[in-house]
Amino acid sequence: MLTMPNANLQRLLCDGLPALFEFDGNPMPDGSIRLFTPFMFRDGTMPVIFLTERNGQYILTDGCETLGWLWQQSVSGELSPRQKYLLDQICRSALGVEHHKGELTLRCTQPEQLAGAVFRLGQAMLHVSNLWFLEPTSTPGIESGTAEQLTA
């Protein structure tokens, strides 16, 4: 089982990440570390990544922030079929991100993989947030396209 104190995790991540990433000094109630990213959604919101250690692995998550943001951008409050399809494609890509109940998650077992995992999850968060372009009011007509047209 992994047992790395938060201070050691932060030091390890600081060594592997640019100074643009900042940690919250206090752990979350569940013991996770909150990492403020330099990434930016289209409205200027800067997403946060949460890191915890559980069951022998490191778990990085967006805490449902990305899809929550995307749903707020939606007129209907739901993702369209095209958005759901592309969300699934983003998560299945080489980024290795899981999607479950609105949360984007990435897992790794080696501390040396953490910095790369932060970037992969951040990249997935940005890709998912860009699905707002498929909102029918933002790009008229794109919803009528087929999956093949959207991925070609």
mmCIF file of C-alpha atoms in Angstrom:
data_model
loop_
_atom_site.group_PDB
_atom_site.id
_atom_site.type_symbol
_atom_site.label_atom_id
_atom_site.label_comp_id
_atom_site.label_asym_id
_atom_site.label_seq_id
_atom_site.Cartn_x
_atom_site.Cartn_y
_atom_site.Cartn_z
ATOM 1 C CA MET A 1 0.000 0.000 0.000
ATOM 2 C CA LEU A 2 1.215 3.495 -0.806
ATOM 3 C CA THR A 3 1.701 5.764 2.157
ATOM 4 C CA MET A 4 3.231 9.012 1.060
ATOM 5 C CA PRO A 5 2.432 12.014 3.268
ATOM 6 C CA ASN A 6 0.880 15.035 1.550
ATOM 7 C CA ALA A 7 4.068 17.085 1.975
ATOM 8 C CA ASN A 8 6.052 14.427 0.097
ATOM 9 C CA LEU A 9 3.423 14.283 -2.656
ATOM 10 C CA GLN A 10 3.536 18.053 -3.012
ATOM 11 C CA ARG A 11 7.331 18.057 -3.167
ATOM 12 C CA LEU A 12 7.304 15.284 -5.763
ATOM 13 C CA LEU A 13 4.774 17.159 -7.881
ATOM 14 C CA CYS A 14 6.617 20.465 -7.483
ATOM 15 C CA ASP A 15 9.734 18.778 -8.851
ATOM 16 C CA GLY A 16 7.820 17.548 -11.916
ATOM 17 C CA LEU A 17 5.512 20.517 -12.612
ATOM 18 C CA PRO A 18 6.173 24.126 -13.600
ATOM 19 C CA ALA A 19 5.747 26.807 -10.953
ATOM 20 C CA LEU A 20 2.437 27.788 -12.581
ATOM 21 C CA PHE A 21 0.761 25.000 -10.584
ATOM 22 C CA GLU A 22 -0.090 25.879 -6.983
ATOM 23 C CA PHE A 23 -1.195 23.774 -4.026
ATOM 24 C CA ASP A 24 -3.823 24.626 -1.470
ATOM 25 C CA GLY A 25 -1.993 24.623 1.856
ATOM 26 C CA ASN A 26 -4.780 22.732 3.627
ATOM 27 C CA PRO A 27 -5.878 19.217 2.677
ATOM 28 C CA MET A 28 -9.506 18.678 1.738
ATOM 29 C CA PRO A 29 -11.809 16.947 4.277
ATOM 30 C CA ASP A 30 -11.241 13.619 2.484
ATOM 31 C CA GLY A 31 -7.453 14.110 2.755
ATOM 32 C CA SER A 32 -6.951 14.955 -0.912
ATOM 33 C CA ILE A 33 -4.625 17.684 -2.129
ATOM 34 C CA ARG A 34 -6.095 20.495 -4.234
ATOM 35 C CA LEU A 35 -3.874 21.573 -7.133
ATOM 36 C CA PHE A 36 -4.664 24.840 -8.896
ATOM 37 C CA THR A 37 -3.777 24.576 -12.581
ATOM 38 C CA PRO A 38 -2.761 27.237 -15.100
ATOM 39 C CA PHE A 39 -5.260 25.766 -17.593
ATOM 40 C CA MET A 40 -8.257 27.870 -18.553
ATOM 41 C CA PHE A 41 -11.781 27.199 -19.748
ATOM 42 C CA ARG A 42 -13.207 29.625 -22.310
ATOM 43 C CA ASP A 43 -14.804 31.866 -19.658
ATOM 44 C CA GLY A 44 -11.569 32.270 -17.701
ATOM 45 C CA THR A 45 -12.352 29.603 -15.094
ATOM 46 C CA MET A 46 -9.164 27.846 -14.043
ATOM 47 C CA PRO A 47 -9.840 24.176 -13.289
ATOM 48 C CA VAL A 48 -8.605 22.415 -10.183
ATOM 49 C CA ILE A 49 -7.241 18.872 -9.894
ATOM 50 C CA PHE A 50 -7.620 16.844 -6.719
ATOM 51 C CA LEU A 51 -5.044 14.220 -5.809
ATOM 52 C CA THR A 52 -5.535 11.478 -3.261
ATOM 53 C CA GLU A 53 -3.946 8.167 -2.420
ATOM 54 C CA ARG A 54 -6.307 5.197 -2.043
ATOM 55 C CA ASN A 55 -6.120 1.405 -2.299
ATOM 56 C CA GLY A 56 -2.510 1.351 -3.408
ATOM 57 C CA GLN A 57 -2.799 3.956 -6.138
ATOM 58 C CA TYR A 58 -2.798 7.681 -6.747
ATOM 59 C CA ILE A 59 -6.097 9.062 -7.967
ATOM 60 C CA LEU A 60 -6.365 12.384 -9.757
ATOM 61 C CA THR A 61 -9.819 13.811 -10.372
ATOM 62 C CA ASP A 62 -11.523 16.977 -11.496
ATOM 63 C CA GLY A 63 -14.142 16.617 -8.749
ATOM 64 C CA CYS A 64 -16.931 16.796 -11.377
ATOM 65 C CA GLU A 65 -15.845 20.363 -12.135
ATOM 66 C CA THR A 66 -15.387 20.022 -15.911
ATOM 67 C CA LEU A 67 -18.727 18.448 -16.759
ATOM 68 C CA GLY A 68 -20.426 20.704 -14.229
ATOM 69 C CA TRP A 69 -18.986 23.684 -16.065
ATOM 70 C CA LEU A 70 -20.043 22.228 -19.412
ATOM 71 C CA TRP A 71 -23.611 21.613 -18.207
ATOM 72 C CA GLN A 72 -23.799 25.216 -17.004
ATOM 73 C CA GLN A 73 -22.923 26.365 -20.533
ATOM 74 C CA SER A 74 -25.722 24.264 -21.978
ATOM 75 C CA VAL A 75 -29.089 25.786 -22.780
ATOM 76 C CA SER A 76 -30.886 22.505 -22.042
ATOM 77 C CA GLY A 77 -28.829 21.575 -18.978
ATOM 78 C CA GLU A 78 -27.953 18.258 -20.638
ATOM 79 C CA LEU A 79 -25.280 17.068 -23.004
ATOM 80 C CA SER A 80 -26.350 16.479 -26.583
ATOM 81 C CA PRO A 81 -25.839 13.067 -28.195
ATOM 82 C CA ARG A 82 -22.791 14.440 -30.075
ATOM 83 C CA GLN A 83 -21.295 15.828 -26.876
ATOM 84 C CA LYS A 84 -21.814 12.482 -25.113
ATOM 85 C CA TYR A 85 -20.227 10.630 -28.004
ATOM 86 C CA LEU A 86 -17.168 12.897 -28.070
ATOM 87 C CA LEU A 87 -16.868 12.823 -24.272
ATOM 88 C CA ASP A 88 -16.616 9.047 -24.536
ATOM 89 C CA GLN A 89 -14.010 9.360 -27.316
ATOM 90 C CA ILE A 90 -11.903 11.797 -25.271
ATOM 91 C CA CYS A 91 -11.927 9.473 -22.284
ATOM 92 C CA ARG A 92 -11.092 6.406 -24.418
ATOM 93 C CA SER A 93 -8.165 8.138 -26.093
ATOM 94 C CA ALA A 94 -4.559 7.607 -25.145
ATOM 95 C CA LEU A 95 -5.061 9.997 -22.226
ATOM 96 C CA GLY A 96 -6.363 7.084 -20.144
ATOM 97 C CA VAL A 97 -9.036 9.103 -18.365
ATOM 98 C CA GLU A 98 -12.100 7.486 -16.831
ATOM 99 C CA HIS A 99 -15.525 9.098 -16.781
ATOM 100 C CA HIS A 100 -18.028 8.054 -14.141
ATOM 101 C CA LYS A 101 -21.031 9.995 -12.827
ATOM 102 C CA GLY A 102 -19.738 13.323 -14.116
ATOM 103 C CA GLU A 103 -16.220 12.940 -12.764
ATOM 104 C CA LEU A 104 -13.052 12.685 -14.838
ATOM 105 C CA THR A 105 -10.478 10.478 -13.129
ATOM 106 C CA LEU A 106 -6.981 9.246 -13.860
ATOM 107 C CA ARG A 107 -5.161 6.621 -11.804
ATOM 108 C CA CYS A 108 -1.494 5.731 -11.494
ATOM 109 C CA THR A 109 0.583 3.567 -9.174
ATOM 110 C CA GLN A 110 4.023 5.163 -9.359
ATOM 111 C CA PRO A 111 4.817 8.572 -7.854
ATOM 112 C CA GLU A 112 7.054 9.274 -10.855
ATOM 113 C CA GLN A 113 3.937 9.159 -13.072
ATOM 114 C CA LEU A 114 2.086 11.901 -11.167
ATOM 115 C CA ALA A 115 3.340 14.982 -13.034
ATOM 116 C CA GLY A 116 2.528 13.407 -16.399
ATOM 117 C CA ALA A 117 -0.853 12.322 -15.081
ATOM 118 C CA VAL A 118 -1.627 15.910 -14.046
ATOM 119 C CA PHE A 119 -0.974 17.077 -17.594
ATOM 120 C CA ARG A 120 -2.998 14.231 -19.137
ATOM 121 C CA LEU A 121 -5.993 14.926 -16.892
ATOM 122 C CA GLY A 122 -5.655 18.660 -17.536
ATOM 123 C CA GLN A 123 -5.605 18.047 -21.264
ATOM 124 C CA ALA A 124 -8.719 15.867 -21.015
ATOM 125 C CA MET A 125 -10.461 18.551 -18.944
ATOM 126 C CA LEU A 126 -9.757 21.147 -21.629
ATOM 127 C CA HIS A 127 -10.895 18.831 -24.432
ATOM 128 C CA VAL A 128 -14.138 18.107 -22.579
ATOM 129 C CA SER A 129 -14.752 21.779 -21.817
ATOM 130 C CA ASN A 130 -14.385 22.522 -25.523
ATOM 131 C CA LEU A 131 -17.450 20.390 -26.193
ATOM 132 C CA TRP A 132 -19.430 23.563 -25.503
ATOM 133 C CA PHE A 133 -18.750 24.330 -29.191
ATOM 134 C CA LEU A 134 -21.260 21.601 -29.989
ATOM 135 C CA GLU A 135 -24.022 23.392 -28.100
ATOM 136 C CA PRO A 136 -26.678 23.992 -30.781
ATOM 137 C CA THR A 137 -26.825 27.728 -30.043
ATOM 138 C CA SER A 138 -23.046 28.186 -30.311
ATOM 139 C CA THR A 139 -22.566 26.539 -33.728
ATOM 140 C CA PRO A 140 -25.807 26.238 -35.690
ATOM 141 C CA GLY A 141 -26.173 23.070 -37.689
ATOM 142 C CA ILE A 142 -23.316 21.021 -36.281
ATOM 143 C CA GLU A 143 -25.697 18.833 -34.281
ATOM 144 C CA SER A 144 -27.073 17.440 -37.524
ATOM 145 C CA GLY A 145 -23.636 16.051 -38.483
ATOM 146 C CA THR A 146 -22.748 12.397 -38.081
ATOM 147 C CA ALA A 147 -20.076 11.048 -35.755
ATOM 148 C CA GLU A 148 -17.929 10.247 -38.784
ATOM 149 C CA GLN A 149 -18.156 13.859 -39.998
ATOM 150 C CA LEU A 150 -17.210 15.176 -36.563
ATOM 151 C CA THR A 151 -14.157 12.941 -36.193
ATOM 152 C CA ALA A 152 -12.880 13.129 -39.790
#
